[in-house]
mmCIF file with all atom_site columns, C-alpha atoms in Angstrom:
data_model
loop_
_atom_site.group_PDB
_atom_site.id
_atom_site.type_symbol
_atom_site.label_atom_id
_atom_site.label_alt_id
_atom_site.label_comp_id
_atom_site.label_asym_id
_atom_site.label_entity_id
_atom_site.label_seq_id
_atom_site.pdbx_PDB_ins_code
_atom_site.Cartn_x
_atom_site.Cartn_y
_atom_site.Cartn_z
_atom_site.occupancy
_atom_site.B_iso_or_equiv
_atom_site.pdbx_formal_charge
_atom_site.auth_seq_id
_atom_site.auth_comp_id
_atom_site.auth_asym_id
_atom_site.auth_atom_id
_atom_site.pdbx_PDB_model_num
ATOM 1  C CA . MET A 1 1  ? 124.779 133.286 130.726 1.00 52.00 ? 30  MET A CA 1
ATOM 2  C CA . SER A 1 2  ? 124.312 130.388 127.848 1.00 54.00 ? 31  SER A CA 1
ATOM 3  C CA . ASP A 1 3  ? 126.809 128.209 126.417 1.00 52.00 ? 32  ASP A CA 1
ATOM 4  C CA . ASP A 1 4  ? 126.771 128.711 122.722 1.00 53.00 ? 33  ASP A CA 1
ATOM 5  C CA . SER A 1 5  ? 128.888 125.771 122.176 1.00 53.00 ? 34  SER A CA 1
ATOM 6  C CA . THR A 1 6  ? 126.231 123.441 123.728 1.00 50.00 ? 35  THR A CA 1
ATOM 7  C CA . ARG A 1 7  ? 123.717 124.652 121.240 1.00 55.00 ? 36  ARG A CA 1
ATOM 8  C CA . ALA A 1 8  ? 122.922 122.800 117.984 1.00 60.00 ? 37  ALA A CA 1
ATOM 9  C CA . SER A 1 9  ? 123.954 125.035 114.833 1.00 72.00 ? 38  SER A CA 1
ATOM 10 C CA . GLU A 1 10 ? 121.038 126.525 113.106 1.00 82.00 ? 39  GLU A CA 1
ATOM 11 C CA . ALA A 1 11 ? 120.963 126.296 109.589 1.00 82.00 ? 40  ALA A CA 1
ATOM 12 C CA . ASP A 1 12 ? 121.289 129.328 107.686 1.00 88.00 ? 41  ASP A CA 1
ATOM 13 C CA . PRO A 1 13 ? 117.750 130.002 106.103 1.00 84.00 ? 42  PRO A CA 1
ATOM 14 C CA . ARG A 1 14 ? 119.217 131.924 103.097 1.00 88.00 ? 43  ARG A CA 1
ATOM 15 C CA . GLU A 1 15 ? 120.933 128.297 102.260 1.00 90.00 ? 44  GLU A CA 1
ATOM 16 C CA . ALA A 1 16 ? 117.185 126.220 101.854 1.00 92.00 ? 45  ALA A CA 1
ATOM 17 C CA . PRO A 1 17 ? 115.907 125.378 98.843  1.00 94.00 ? 46  PRO A CA 1
ATOM 18 C CA . PHE A 1 18 ? 112.771 127.284 97.716  1.00 96.00 ? 47  PHE A CA 1
ATOM 19 C CA . ALA A 1 19 ? 110.281 126.706 95.292  1.00 96.00 ? 48  ALA A CA 1
ATOM 20 C CA . VAL A 1 20 ? 110.360 129.228 91.907  1.00 96.00 ? 49  VAL A CA 1
ATOM 21 C CA . ASP A 1 21 ? 106.958 130.554 90.435  1.00 97.00 ? 50  ASP A CA 1
ATOM 22 C CA . THR A 1 22 ? 107.059 128.980 86.937  1.00 96.00 ? 51  THR A CA 1
ATOM 23 C CA . ASP A 1 23 ? 105.965 132.207 85.354  1.00 96.00 ? 52  ASP A CA 1
ATOM 24 C CA . LEU A 1 24 ? 109.247 133.634 86.110  1.00 97.00 ? 53  LEU A CA 1
ATOM 25 C CA . LEU A 1 25 ? 111.206 131.084 83.639  1.00 97.00 ? 54  LEU A CA 1
ATOM 26 C CA . THR A 1 26 ? 110.898 130.824 79.766  1.00 97.00 ? 55  THR A CA 1
ATOM 27 C CA . GLN A 1 27 ? 109.412 128.235 78.169  1.00 97.00 ? 56  GLN A CA 1
ATOM 28 C CA . ASP A 1 28 ? 112.736 126.634 77.210  1.00 98.00 ? 57  ASP A CA 1
ATOM 29 C CA . GLN A 1 29 ? 114.043 126.927 80.931  1.00 97.00 ? 58  GLN A CA 1
ATOM 30 C CA . LEU A 1 30 ? 110.841 124.789 81.967  1.00 97.00 ? 59  LEU A CA 1
ATOM 31 C CA . ASP A 1 31 ? 111.393 122.337 78.869  1.00 97.00 ? 60  ASP A CA 1
ATOM 32 C CA . GLY A 1 32 ? 114.951 121.883 80.077  1.00 96.00 ? 61  GLY A CA 1
ATOM 33 C CA . LEU A 1 33 ? 113.747 120.980 83.463  1.00 96.00 ? 62  LEU A CA 1
ATOM 34 C CA . VAL A 1 34 ? 111.137 118.829 82.349  1.00 95.00 ? 63  VAL A CA 1
ATOM 35 C CA . ASP A 1 35 ? 113.645 116.828 80.109  1.00 93.00 ? 64  ASP A CA 1
ATOM 36 C CA . GLU A 1 36 ? 116.096 116.735 83.238  1.00 92.00 ? 65  GLU A CA 1
ATOM 37 C CA . TYR A 1 37 ? 113.786 115.620 85.171  1.00 91.00 ? 66  TYR A CA 1
ATOM 38 C CA . CYS A 1 38 ? 112.659 112.358 82.741  1.00 88.00 ? 67  CYS A CA 1
ATOM 39 C CA . THR A 1 39 ? 115.992 111.672 82.088  1.00 86.00 ? 68  THR A CA 1
ATOM 40 C CA . ARG A 1 40 ? 116.880 111.755 85.710  1.00 82.00 ? 69  ARG A CA 1
ATOM 41 C CA . PHE A 1 41 ? 114.191 109.448 86.987  1.00 63.00 ? 70  PHE A CA 1
ATOM 42 C CA . HIS A 1 42 ? 113.272 107.432 84.294  1.00 56.00 ? 71  HIS A CA 1
ATOM 43 C CA . GLY A 1 43 ? 116.550 107.370 81.841  1.00 49.00 ? 72  GLY A CA 1
ATOM 44 C CA . LEU A 1 44 ? 118.227 104.246 83.233  1.00 51.00 ? 73  LEU A CA 1
ATOM 45 C CA . ASN A 1 45 ? 115.172 102.059 84.015  1.00 54.00 ? 74  ASN A CA 1
ATOM 46 C CA . GLU A 1 46 ? 113.341 99.847  81.479  1.00 61.00 ? 75  GLU A CA 1
ATOM 47 C CA . ASN A 1 47 ? 111.446 102.610 79.703  1.00 67.00 ? 76  ASN A CA 1
ATOM 48 C CA . GLU A 1 48 ? 113.243 102.632 76.203  1.00 71.00 ? 77  GLU A CA 1
ATOM 49 C CA . SER A 1 49 ? 112.234 106.457 75.622  1.00 80.00 ? 78  SER A CA 1
ATOM 50 C CA . PRO A 1 50 ? 112.051 108.462 78.915  1.00 77.00 ? 79  PRO A CA 1
ATOM 51 C CA . LEU A 1 51 ? 111.537 111.783 77.066  1.00 82.00 ? 80  LEU A CA 1
ATOM 52 C CA . ASP A 1 52 ? 108.131 110.174 75.821  1.00 85.00 ? 81  ASP A CA 1
ATOM 53 C CA . GLU A 1 53 ? 107.141 111.084 79.551  1.00 86.00 ? 82  GLU A CA 1
ATOM 54 C CA . ARG A 1 54 ? 107.578 114.843 78.614  1.00 91.00 ? 83  ARG A CA 1
ATOM 55 C CA . GLY A 1 55 ? 104.029 115.779 78.194  1.00 94.00 ? 84  GLY A CA 1
ATOM 56 C CA . LYS A 1 56 ? 103.091 114.160 81.688  1.00 92.00 ? 85  LYS A CA 1
ATOM 57 C CA . VAL A 1 57 ? 105.988 115.701 83.556  1.00 92.00 ? 86  VAL A CA 1
ATOM 58 C CA . ALA A 1 58 ? 105.281 119.210 82.205  1.00 95.00 ? 87  ALA A CA 1
ATOM 59 C CA . GLU A 1 59 ? 101.236 118.827 82.806  1.00 96.00 ? 88  GLU A CA 1
ATOM 60 C CA . ALA A 1 60 ? 102.219 117.766 86.411  1.00 95.00 ? 89  ALA A CA 1
ATOM 61 C CA . VAL A 1 61 ? 104.199 121.104 86.394  1.00 96.00 ? 90  VAL A CA 1
ATOM 62 C CA . ARG A 1 62 ? 101.474 123.083 85.162  1.00 96.00 ? 91  ARG A CA 1
ATOM 63 C CA . ARG A 1 63 ? 98.819  121.372 87.990  1.00 96.00 ? 92  ARG A CA 1
ATOM 64 C CA . GLY A 1 64 ? 101.413 122.275 90.599  1.00 95.00 ? 93  GLY A CA 1
ATOM 65 C CA . ASP A 1 65 ? 102.373 118.543 91.459  1.00 95.00 ? 94  ASP A CA 1
ATOM 66 C CA . LEU A 1 66 ? 105.864 119.041 90.414  1.00 95.00 ? 95  LEU A CA 1
ATOM 67 C CA . LEU A 1 67 ? 107.685 122.304 91.550  1.00 97.00 ? 96  LEU A CA 1
ATOM 68 C CA . VAL A 1 68 ? 110.314 124.139 90.424  1.00 97.00 ? 97  VAL A CA 1
ATOM 69 C CA . TRP A 1 69 ? 113.175 123.994 93.319  1.00 97.00 ? 98  TRP A CA 1
ATOM 70 C CA . PHE A 1 70 ? 116.293 126.240 93.288  1.00 97.00 ? 99  PHE A CA 1
ATOM 71 C CA . ASP A 1 71 ? 119.104 125.383 95.741  1.00 96.00 ? 100 ASP A CA 1
ATOM 72 C CA . PRO A 1 72 ? 121.170 128.655 96.347  1.00 95.00 ? 101 PRO A CA 1
ATOM 73 C CA . VAL A 1 73 ? 123.968 126.463 97.870  1.00 94.00 ? 102 VAL A CA 1
ATOM 74 C CA . GLU A 1 74 ? 124.300 124.351 94.863  1.00 95.00 ? 103 GLU A CA 1
ATOM 75 C CA . ASN A 1 75 ? 123.183 126.988 92.407  1.00 95.00 ? 104 ASN A CA 1
ATOM 76 C CA . THR A 1 76 ? 121.093 124.337 90.708  1.00 96.00 ? 105 THR A CA 1
ATOM 77 C CA . ALA A 1 77 ? 117.223 124.266 89.671  1.00 96.00 ? 106 ALA A CA 1
ATOM 78 C CA . GLY A 1 78 ? 115.385 120.947 89.113  1.00 95.00 ? 107 GLY A CA 1
ATOM 79 C CA . LEU A 1 79 ? 111.764 119.678 89.294  1.00 95.00 ? 108 LEU A CA 1
ATOM 80 C CA . GLY A 1 80 ? 110.355 117.766 92.453  1.00 93.00 ? 109 GLY A CA 1
ATOM 81 C CA . PRO A 1 81 ? 107.419 117.084 94.258  1.00 93.00 ? 110 PRO A CA 1
ATOM 82 C CA . LYS A 1 82 ? 105.763 119.841 96.999  1.00 89.00 ? 111 LYS A CA 1
ATOM 83 C CA . ALA A 1 83 ? 107.706 119.535 100.285 1.00 77.00 ? 112 ALA A CA 1
#
């Protein structure tokens, strides 16, 4: 007989963020994610025009260096590196 109280709780795999295929998103959705990424990571530093980085970020998404991640718990999506 095992004691369930001593076993560490396991995370529900349905709550884990997952990568979304960019082919499933519209160009407007991808553009919004790129803009959000640019302002989130570059908007508060010495870069006066963080949105000037759009082209570089969009190319990183096309190459697969940045992925679209969806968090089902928060019901949000964003760009991030491969896990």
